[in-house]
Amino acid sequence: MLTNTAMPNQNQLRNTITKAYRMDENACLERLIAQATLPADQVAAIRETAIKLVGETRAYKKKQSKLDALLHQYDLSTEEGIALMCLAEALLRIPDNSTMDKFISDKLSTVEWKNHLSRQNPLFINAATYSLLITGKIYAPVINQEKTYLTSLQRAISKIGATVIRPVMLQMMKAIGGQFVMGETIDAALQRAVKQEQMGYRFSYDMLGEAARTDEDAKKYYASYVEAIDAIGKSATQTTPAENPGISVKLSALSPRYEYTHRESVMQELPPMLLALAQQAKKYNIGFTVDAEEADRLDLSLDIFEKVFSDPSLQGWEGFGLAVQAYQKRASFVIDWLADLARKHQKRIMVRLVKGAYWDAEIKVSQQYGFSGYPVFTRKNSTDVSYLACAKKLLSQPDCFYPQFGTHNAYSAAAIMAMAGTTPFEFQCLHGMGRPLYDQIVDKAQFNKSCRIYAPVGTHKDLLGYLVRRLLENGANSSFVNALADDDTPAEKIVYDPVARIAALSDKPHPRIPLPRDIYGAWLNSTGIDLSDETVLNATRDQMLKSISEKISAGPIINGQTAYNGEAQPVKSPADHDKIVGYVSKATEENVEQALSAASNATKSWGNLPVEERASIMERAAEIFQDEMPALAALLSLEAGKCIPDCLSEVRETIDYCRYYAYRAREDLKPVALPGPTGEYNELTLHPRGVVACISPWNFPLAIFSGQVIAALVAGNTVLAKPAEQTPLIAYRAVQILQQAGVPADALQLLIGQGRVVGAKIVADERV
């Protein structure tokens, strides 16, 4: 029976999860270090066990399969390993022989296979390397096109060799794929699993395929889950989900719009589908786990999980589970929330604790979108600390959880066994990885612990995303799997307490991974808006709606004043022609002449302004664009018909133009002393050209419009800006912001109008 202990309610816990999304890494780790720290004598015992595991694993690996040896020889720290990875993930998807040959040529003929030849290698490795070396030579392009006997022979060998080698390469790539995929069909995978089940392993099957892009994709993936659950269920013979085989499901495979911005529609469509699958799994009493995905989907995943888990039809069944990624700063808070959910419904949750497979993507996405921080830890050891803290929390609440620990790290495995005592749990490992370690752990004569193999099922065309993640894990320099395979590295060096290592650091974030705002070093990255954060999303939506509550009235801006000529014309949204975004007046020939005169007269005053002052104005403009981002995005969406994420990206691009050109002006427009004869002083200085016409298209009505204007202005030129006829309102607002930042009224003129009136006149004018 579950116990109701005093804990924050579900809403408070969810708010904590949201706030922890990009929390300060130092603060997060201080808390986790306190949770993960173990007594010194227990740490010593864990280390001793881990060293033993490493030693026996290495001894086992000496008897490893030839394919294992090949993958270790060509890991992803080598160009050759990368070439093989590219071949493995793509070759089997190429439909014609000609393209196959070109692809093999590209990957095999450009790397140095001979570097992997060594007397210390097993015969198989050297034989395989010679094969790759010869293949590369055969496929190598003939540089000398002259018809000599030698080049003719090389062409002949190349032609014959391609025919012979292509099938061999295909078989080799299939073998590499088979190392990580259990079977092309669920029936084949179940049949292949029998032998390992007899050794004591259990299985959780994963139907290969990345996120659905269309409704048709989603229907196909859903059907594959239904078929797989039936097949797995019919093979299940035990009385509990923990003892039976199970299945993992990706929510992104069930919906092409599995994003927080589509929460309302996703919450209507996806929970009924997931519930039907869960009910089917309950009928067979097998495990059913919702896989972890990218960090920006976590909140949505928790909403869906709670709704399905709470359904009365699943009462009494403890096979429903969720994967939790320890590399996310929110992981321990998610476990608190799950514990509260379990107590509320009086049933345990299967929790698969993993370290995480999207680390590089999470870092790059946060940098690309200019978020305030990272959802993941920036050091591998920090993830290990989080993993141990989360493991301890799961094991301490056996009334709430059936813990499942996915790890290939000997120290993590030894620590879990030490912390668990008699608490029921299981390990999990990936098919194709970890067997040398886990054969010891499941052995009744040694540790006698349960281990479930996560087994992907699918055809080679669906292998891409999964295979790349697995090969990255195998080949990463920081990977325990990679270090374990290196016999030259002493076991004592790769087995250590990550808690002590991180605790000893005064500044815990990785010094070579700056915050997203600092990735450019010399200037700030623009700040994005995270639409997967509910608080941010709601605030942004309110700001956008407020900004469009009044229609914009725009016109040419001459010397800082808007010229309203005649009757203003309505500007209609291209997405809804009944929606009027604002009104615009167009420039007359008189306006154009006034703008030309003003810009010409201002060339000296603006051009003589010190570069530092012009650059500072652009940086002030960047700050205003940043503050106005929601309003500008709303206007872009309405006037140009762009989707919201693209609008936000365009505003950010505009901000980046301001800062980048300010930086470049300071660097490039400084006087440069030139070498010369003694007694002479020669200096190179750059000067403005005068009046510059900037004419922009409609597809990037803010970024392209502003970018060329900013570049011309910061270089000291005065500007006549003519926007596209379809998007005058956003250009009008951009000019207002630049002038608000300090660009003089006479240095920047906006000419809204038709090309034959405005464009033709300014292009033909000798002053431009």
CSV table of C-alpha atoms in Angstrom, one decimal, residues 96-440:
chain,number,residue,atom,x,y,z
A,96,ASP,CA,20.6,2.6,-57.6
A,97,ASN,CA,24.0,1.1,-58.2
A,98,SER,CA,25.5,4.2,-59.8
A,99,THR,CA,24.8,6.4,-56.8
A,100,MET,CA,26.0,3.6,-54.5
A,101,ASP,CA,29.3,3.5,-56.3
A,102,LYS,CA,29.7,7.3,-56.1
A,103,PHE,CA,28.9,7.3,-52.4
A,104,ILE,CA,31.3,4.5,-51.6
A,105,SER,CA,34.0,6.3,-53.6
A,106,ASP,CA,33.4,9.5,-51.7
A,107,LYS,CA,33.6,7.8,-48.3
A,108,LEU,CA,36.4,5.3,-48.8
A,109,SER,CA,38.8,7.0,-51.2
A,110,THR,CA,39.4,10.1,-49.1
A,111,VAL,CA,40.6,8.7,-45.8
A,112,GLU,CA,43.9,7.0,-44.7
A,113,TRP,CA,43.0,3.4,-44.0
A,114,LYS,CA,46.7,2.4,-43.8
A,115,ASN,CA,46.9,4.3,-40.4
A,116,HIS,CA,45.0,1.4,-38.9
A,117,LEU,CA,47.4,-1.4,-40.0
A,118,SER,CA,49.4,-2.7,-37.0
A,119,ARG,CA,51.1,-6.0,-36.0
A,120,GLN,CA,49.3,-5.7,-32.7
A,121,ASN,CA,45.9,-5.9,-34.4
A,122,PRO,CA,44.0,-9.2,-34.7
A,123,LEU,CA,44.3,-10.8,-38.2
A,124,PHE,CA,40.7,-10.0,-38.9
A,125,ILE,CA,41.2,-6.2,-38.3
A,126,ASN,CA,44.2,-6.0,-40.5
A,127,ALA,CA,42.4,-8.1,-43.2
A,128,ALA,CA,39.4,-5.8,-43.0
A,129,THR,CA,41.6,-2.7,-43.1
A,130,TYR,CA,43.5,-4.0,-46.2
A,131,SER,CA,40.1,-4.6,-47.8
A,132,LEU,CA,39.0,-1.0,-47.1
A,133,LEU,CA,42.4,0.3,-48.3
A,134,ILE,CA,42.2,-1.6,-51.6
A,135,THR,CA,38.5,-0.6,-52.0
A,136,GLY,CA,39.5,3.0,-51.6
A,137,LYS,CA,42.2,2.7,-54.2
A,138,ILE,CA,39.8,1.0,-56.6
A,139,TYR,CA,37.1,3.7,-56.1
A,140,ALA,CA,39.6,6.6,-56.1
A,141,PRO,CA,39.0,8.9,-59.1
A,142,VAL,CA,41.6,8.9,-61.8
A,143,ILE,CA,43.1,12.4,-61.6
A,144,ASN,CA,45.2,12.0,-64.8
A,145,GLN,CA,42.8,11.8,-67.7
A,146,GLU,CA,45.5,11.1,-70.3
A,147,LYS,CA,45.1,7.7,-72.0
A,148,THR,CA,48.2,6.0,-70.8
A,149,TYR,CA,48.4,2.3,-70.1
A,150,LEU,CA,48.5,2.9,-66.4
A,151,THR,CA,45.4,5.1,-66.2
A,152,SER,CA,43.5,2.7,-68.6
A,153,LEU,CA,44.4,-0.2,-66.3
A,154,GLN,CA,43.3,1.8,-63.2
A,155,ARG,CA,40.0,2.6,-64.9
A,156,ALA,CA,39.5,-1.1,-65.8
A,157,ILE,CA,40.2,-2.2,-62.3
A,158,SER,CA,37.9,0.5,-60.9
A,159,LYS,CA,35.1,-0.7,-63.1
A,160,ILE,CA,35.5,-4.4,-62.4
A,161,GLY,CA,36.2,-3.7,-58.7
A,162,ALA,CA,33.1,-1.7,-58.2
A,163,THR,CA,30.9,-4.6,-59.4
A,164,VAL,CA,32.6,-7.0,-57.1
A,165,ILE,CA,33.0,-4.8,-54.0
A,166,ARG,CA,29.5,-3.2,-53.9
A,167,PRO,CA,27.7,-6.4,-52.7
A,168,VAL,CA,30.5,-6.9,-50.1
A,169,MET,CA,30.1,-3.4,-48.8
A,170,LEU,CA,26.3,-3.8,-48.6
A,171,GLN,CA,26.7,-7.0,-46.5
A,172,MET,CA,29.2,-5.2,-44.3
A,173,MET,CA,26.9,-2.3,-43.7
A,174,LYS,CA,24.0,-4.7,-43.0
A,175,ALA,CA,26.2,-6.4,-40.4
A,176,ILE,CA,27.0,-3.0,-38.7
A,177,GLY,CA,23.3,-2.2,-38.7
A,178,GLY,CA,22.5,-5.6,-37.3
A,179,GLN,CA,24.8,-4.9,-34.4
A,180,PHE,CA,22.4,-2.3,-33.2
A,181,VAL,CA,19.0,-3.5,-34.5
A,182,MET,CA,17.4,-6.7,-33.0
A,183,GLY,CA,15.4,-7.6,-36.2
A,184,GLU,CA,13.7,-6.1,-39.2
A,185,THR,CA,10.3,-7.4,-37.9
A,186,ILE,CA,9.0,-7.9,-34.3
A,187,ASP,CA,8.6,-11.7,-35.0
A,188,ALA,CA,12.3,-11.9,-36.1
A,189,ALA,CA,13.3,-9.9,-33.0
A,190,LEU,CA,11.3,-12.1,-30.6
A,191,GLN,CA,12.9,-15.2,-32.2
A,192,ARG,CA,16.4,-13.8,-31.9
A,193,ALA,CA,15.8,-12.9,-28.2
A,194,VAL,CA,15.1,-16.5,-27.1
A,195,LYS,CA,18.7,-17.4,-26.6
A,196,GLN,CA,19.5,-14.3,-24.5
A,197,GLU,CA,16.3,-14.8,-22.4
A,198,GLN,CA,17.6,-18.2,-21.4
A,199,MET,CA,20.7,-16.5,-20.0
A,200,GLY,CA,18.5,-14.3,-17.8
A,201,TYR,CA,17.9,-11.2,-19.9
A,202,ARG,CA,14.6,-9.5,-20.5
A,203,PHE,CA,13.6,-7.3,-23.4
A,204,SER,CA,12.0,-4.0,-24.2
A,205,TYR,CA,11.3,-3.6,-27.9
A,206,ASP,CA,11.4,-0.2,-29.7
A,207,MET,CA,9.9,0.2,-33.1
A,208,LEU,CA,12.4,2.2,-35.1
A,209,GLY,CA,11.4,5.5,-36.7
A,210,GLU,CA,11.9,9.1,-35.8
A,211,ALA,CA,9.2,11.7,-35.3
A,212,ALA,CA,6.2,11.6,-37.6
A,213,ARG,CA,6.2,14.3,-40.2
A,214,THR,CA,2.7,13.6,-41.6
A,215,ASP,CA,-0.6,12.1,-40.4
A,216,GLU,CA,0.2,9.1,-42.6
A,217,ASP,CA,3.5,8.6,-40.8
A,218,ALA,CA,1.7,8.7,-37.4
A,219,LYS,CA,-0.9,6.2,-38.6
A,220,LYS,CA,1.9,3.9,-39.8
A,221,TYR,CA,3.8,4.1,-36.5
A,222,TYR,CA,0.6,3.6,-34.5
A,223,ALA,CA,-0.2,0.4,-36.5
A,224,SER,CA,3.3,-0.9,-35.9
A,225,TYR,CA,2.9,-0.4,-32.2
A,226,VAL,CA,-0.4,-2.3,-32.2
A,227,GLU,CA,1.1,-5.2,-34.1
A,228,ALA,CA,4.1,-5.3,-31.9
A,229,ILE,CA,2.2,-5.3,-28.6
A,230,ASP,CA,0.1,-8.2,-29.9
A,231,ALA,CA,3.2,-10.2,-30.9
A,232,ILE,CA,5.1,-9.4,-27.6
A,233,GLY,CA,2.0,-10.0,-25.5
A,234,LYS,CA,1.5,-13.5,-27.0
A,235,SER,CA,5.1,-14.4,-26.1
A,236,ALA,CA,4.7,-13.1,-22.5
A,237,THR,CA,4.5,-16.0,-20.0
A,238,GLN,CA,5.1,-14.4,-16.6
A,239,THR,CA,2.6,-12.9,-14.2
A,240,THR,CA,4.0,-9.3,-13.8
A,241,PRO,CA,5.0,-6.6,-16.2
A,242,ALA,CA,8.5,-6.5,-14.6
A,243,GLU,CA,9.1,-10.1,-15.5
A,244,ASN,CA,7.5,-10.0,-19.0
A,245,PRO,CA,9.0,-8.4,-22.2
A,246,GLY,CA,7.8,-4.8,-22.8
A,247,ILE,CA,7.6,-2.1,-25.5
A,248,SER,CA,8.7,1.5,-25.7
A,249,VAL,CA,6.8,4.2,-27.5
A,250,LYS,CA,7.8,7.6,-28.8
A,251,LEU,CA,5.0,10.2,-28.5
A,252,SER,CA,6.5,12.2,-31.4
A,253,ALA,CA,5.9,9.1,-33.6
A,254,LEU,CA,2.1,9.4,-32.9
A,255,SER,CA,1.7,13.0,-33.9
A,256,PRO,CA,3.3,15.2,-36.5
A,257,ARG,CA,2.6,18.3,-34.4
A,258,TYR,CA,4.0,17.1,-31.1
A,259,GLU,CA,5.1,20.5,-29.9
A,260,TYR,CA,4.1,22.7,-27.0
A,261,THR,CA,2.8,25.4,-29.2
A,262,HIS,CA,0.2,22.9,-30.4
A,263,ARG,CA,-0.6,21.7,-26.9
A,264,GLU,CA,-4.4,22.1,-27.2
A,265,SER,CA,-4.8,19.9,-30.3
A,266,VAL,CA,-2.1,17.4,-29.1
A,267,MET,CA,-3.9,17.0,-25.8
A,268,GLN,CA,-7.1,16.2,-27.6
A,269,GLU,CA,-5.7,13.8,-30.2
A,270,LEU,CA,-2.7,12.0,-28.6
A,271,PRO,CA,-3.9,10.8,-25.1
A,272,PRO,CA,-6.7,8.6,-26.6
A,273,MET,CA,-4.2,6.9,-28.9
A,274,LEU,CA,-1.7,6.3,-26.1
A,275,LEU,CA,-4.4,5.1,-23.8
A,276,ALA,CA,-5.6,2.6,-26.4
A,277,LEU,CA,-2.0,1.2,-26.7
A,278,ALA,CA,-1.7,1.1,-22.9
A,279,GLN,CA,-5.0,-0.8,-22.5
A,280,GLN,CA,-3.7,-3.3,-25.1
A,281,ALA,CA,-0.4,-3.7,-23.1
A,282,LYS,CA,-2.4,-4.1,-19.9
A,283,LYS,CA,-4.4,-6.9,-21.4
A,284,TYR,CA,-1.2,-8.8,-21.9
A,285,ASN,CA,0.3,-7.6,-18.6
A,286,ILE,CA,3.5,-6.4,-20.3
A,287,GLY,CA,5.6,-3.3,-19.7
A,288,PHE,CA,4.7,-0.1,-21.7
A,289,THR,CA,7.2,2.8,-21.5
A,290,VAL,CA,6.9,6.3,-22.9
A,291,ASP,CA,10.4,7.1,-24.2
A,292,ALA,CA,12.2,10.4,-23.4
A,293,GLU,CA,12.8,12.8,-26.2
A,294,GLU,CA,14.1,16.4,-26.6
A,295,ALA,CA,14.0,18.7,-23.6
A,296,ASP,CA,11.4,21.1,-25.1
A,297,ARG,CA,8.9,18.2,-25.2
A,298,LEU,CA,9.2,17.2,-21.6
A,299,ASP,CA,6.3,19.3,-20.2
A,300,LEU,CA,4.0,18.1,-22.9
A,301,SER,CA,5.1,14.5,-22.3
A,302,LEU,CA,4.3,14.8,-18.6
A,303,ASP,CA,0.8,16.3,-19.4
A,304,ILE,CA,0.0,13.3,-21.6
A,305,PHE,CA,1.5,10.8,-19.2
A,306,GLU,CA,-0.5,12.1,-16.3
A,307,LYS,CA,-3.8,12.0,-18.3
A,308,VAL,CA,-3.3,8.4,-19.4
A,309,PHE,CA,-1.8,7.2,-16.2
A,310,SER,CA,-4.8,8.6,-14.3
A,311,ASP,CA,-7.4,6.8,-16.5
A,312,PRO,CA,-9.6,4.4,-14.4
A,313,SER,CA,-9.3,1.7,-17.0
A,314,LEU,CA,-5.6,1.3,-16.1
A,315,GLN,CA,-6.2,0.9,-12.4
A,316,GLY,CA,-4.3,-2.0,-10.8
A,317,TRP,CA,-1.8,-2.3,-13.6
A,318,GLU,CA,1.8,-1.4,-12.8
A,319,GLY,CA,3.3,-1.7,-16.2
A,320,PHE,CA,3.0,1.9,-17.4
A,321,GLY,CA,6.3,3.7,-17.4
A,322,LEU,CA,8.3,6.8,-18.3
A,323,ALA,CA,11.9,7.3,-19.3
A,324,VAL,CA,13.7,10.1,-17.4
A,325,GLN,CA,17.0,11.7,-18.7
A,326,ALA,CA,19.5,12.4,-16.0
A,327,TYR,CA,21.4,14.9,-18.1
A,328,GLN,CA,18.4,17.3,-17.8
A,329,LYS,CA,18.6,19.7,-14.9
A,330,ARG,CA,14.9,18.9,-14.2
A,331,ALA,CA,15.4,15.1,-13.8
A,332,SER,CA,15.2,15.0,-10.0
A,333,PHE,CA,12.2,17.3,-9.9
A,334,VAL,CA,10.4,15.1,-12.4
A,335,ILE,CA,11.0,12.1,-10.1
A,336,ASP,CA,9.4,14.1,-7.2
A,337,TRP,CA,6.4,14.8,-9.4
A,338,LEU,CA,6.1,11.2,-10.5
A,339,ALA,CA,6.2,10.0,-6.9
A,340,ASP,CA,3.3,12.3,-6.0
A,341,LEU,CA,1.4,11.0,-9.0
A,342,ALA,CA,2.0,7.4,-8.0
A,343,ARG,CA,0.8,8.1,-4.4
A,344,LYS,CA,-2.3,9.9,-5.7
A,345,HIS,CA,-3.4,6.9,-7.8
A,346,GLN,CA,-2.0,4.2,-5.4
A,347,LYS,CA,0.1,2.3,-8.0
A,348,ARG,CA,3.8,2.1,-8.9
A,349,ILE,CA,5.3,3.6,-12.0
A,350,MET,CA,8.1,2.0,-14.0
A,351,VAL,CA,10.8,4.6,-14.4
A,352,ARG,CA,13.6,4.0,-16.8
A,353,LEU,CA,16.5,6.3,-15.7
A,354,VAL,CA,18.9,7.0,-18.6
A,355,LYS,CA,21.7,9.5,-19.0
A,356,GLY,CA,20.4,10.9,-22.3
A,357,ALA,CA,21.0,10.6,-26.0
A,358,TYR,CA,20.5,14.1,-27.4
A,359,TRP,CA,23.1,16.0,-25.5
A,360,ASP,CA,24.9,17.6,-28.5
A,361,ALA,CA,21.6,18.6,-30.1
A,362,GLU,CA,20.3,20.2,-26.8
A,363,ILE,CA,23.5,22.3,-26.6
A,364,LYS,CA,23.4,23.4,-30.2
A,365,VAL,CA,19.6,24.2,-30.2
A,366,SER,CA,20.0,26.3,-27.1
A,367,GLN,CA,22.8,28.3,-28.8
A,368,GLN,CA,21.0,28.5,-32.1
A,369,TYR,CA,17.8,29.9,-30.5
A,370,GLY,CA,19.6,32.2,-28.0
A,371,PHE,CA,18.0,30.7,-24.9
A,372,SER,CA,19.1,31.9,-21.4
A,373,GLY,CA,20.9,28.6,-20.6
A,374,TYR,CA,21.0,24.9,-21.3
A,375,PRO,CA,18.4,22.3,-20.2
A,376,VAL,CA,21.3,19.8,-19.8
A,377,PHE,CA,24.6,19.7,-17.9
A,378,THR,CA,27.7,20.8,-19.8
A,379,ARG,CA,30.0,18.2,-18.2
A,380,LYS,CA,29.7,14.4,-18.5
A,381,ASN,CA,30.6,14.0,-14.9
A,382,SER,CA,27.7,16.3,-13.9
A,383,THR,CA,25.3,14.0,-15.7
A,384,ASP,CA,26.7,11.1,-13.7
A,385,VAL,CA,26.2,13.0,-10.4
A,386,SER,CA,22.6,13.7,-11.4
A,387,TYR,CA,22.1,10.0,-12.4
A,388,LEU,CA,23.3,8.8,-9.0
A,389,ALA,CA,21.1,11.4,-7.1
A,390,CYS,CA,18.1,10.3,-9.2
A,391,ALA,CA,18.9,6.6,-8.7
A,392,LYS,CA,19.0,7.1,-4.9
A,393,LYS,CA,15.7,8.9,-5.0
A,394,LEU,CA,14.0,6.2,-7.0
A,395,LEU,CA,15.4,3.4,-4.8
A,396,SER,CA,14.3,5.1,-1.6
A,397,GLN,CA,10.6,5.0,-2.7
A,398,PRO,CA,9.8,1.4,-3.6
A,399,ASP,CA,6.1,2.1,-3.0
A,400,CYS,CA,6.1,4.5,-5.9
A,401,PHE,CA,8.6,3.1,-8.4
A,402,TYR,CA,9.9,0.0,-10.1
A,403,PRO,CA,13.3,1.5,-11.1
A,404,GLN,CA,15.0,0.5,-14.3
A,405,PHE,CA,18.6,1.8,-14.7
A,406,GLY,CA,19.9,2.2,-18.2
A,407,THR,CA,23.7,2.5,-18.0
A,408,HIS,CA,26.9,1.0,-19.5
A,409,ASN,CA,29.1,2.6,-16.9
A,410,ALA,CA,30.7,0.1,-14.4
A,411,TYR,CA,30.9,2.7,-11.6
A,412,SER,CA,27.2,3.6,-12.0
A,413,ALA,CA,26.2,0.0,-12.1
A,414,ALA,CA,28.2,-0.8,-9.0
A,415,ALA,CA,26.8,2.2,-7.1
A,416,ILE,CA,23.2,1.2,-7.9
A,417,MET,CA,23.8,-2.3,-6.6
A,418,ALA,CA,25.3,-0.9,-3.4
A,419,MET,CA,22.5,1.6,-2.9
A,420,ALA,CA,19.7,-0.8,-3.7
A,421,GLY,CA,20.2,-3.4,-1.0
A,422,THR,CA,17.1,-5.6,-1.2
A,423,THR,CA,15.0,-3.1,-3.1
A,424,PRO,CA,13.7,-4.6,-6.4
A,425,PHE,CA,15.0,-3.0,-9.6
A,426,GLU,CA,16.5,-3.9,-13.0
A,427,PHE,CA,19.3,-2.7,-15.2
A,428,GLN,CA,18.8,-1.9,-18.8
A,429,CYS,CA,21.3,-1.9,-21.7
A,430,LEU,CA,21.2,-1.3,-25.4
A,431,HIS,CA,21.2,-4.1,-27.9
A,432,GLY,CA,24.7,-4.3,-29.3
A,433,MET,CA,26.3,-2.5,-26.3
A,434,GLY,CA,27.0,-3.6,-22.8
A,435,ARG,CA,26.8,-7.3,-23.0
A,436,PRO,CA,30.4,-7.9,-21.7
A,437,LEU,CA,29.5,-5.9,-18.6
A,438,TYR,CA,26.0,-7.3,-18.1
A,439,ASP,CA,26.8,-11.0,-18.7
A,440,GLN,CA,28.6,-10.7,-15.3
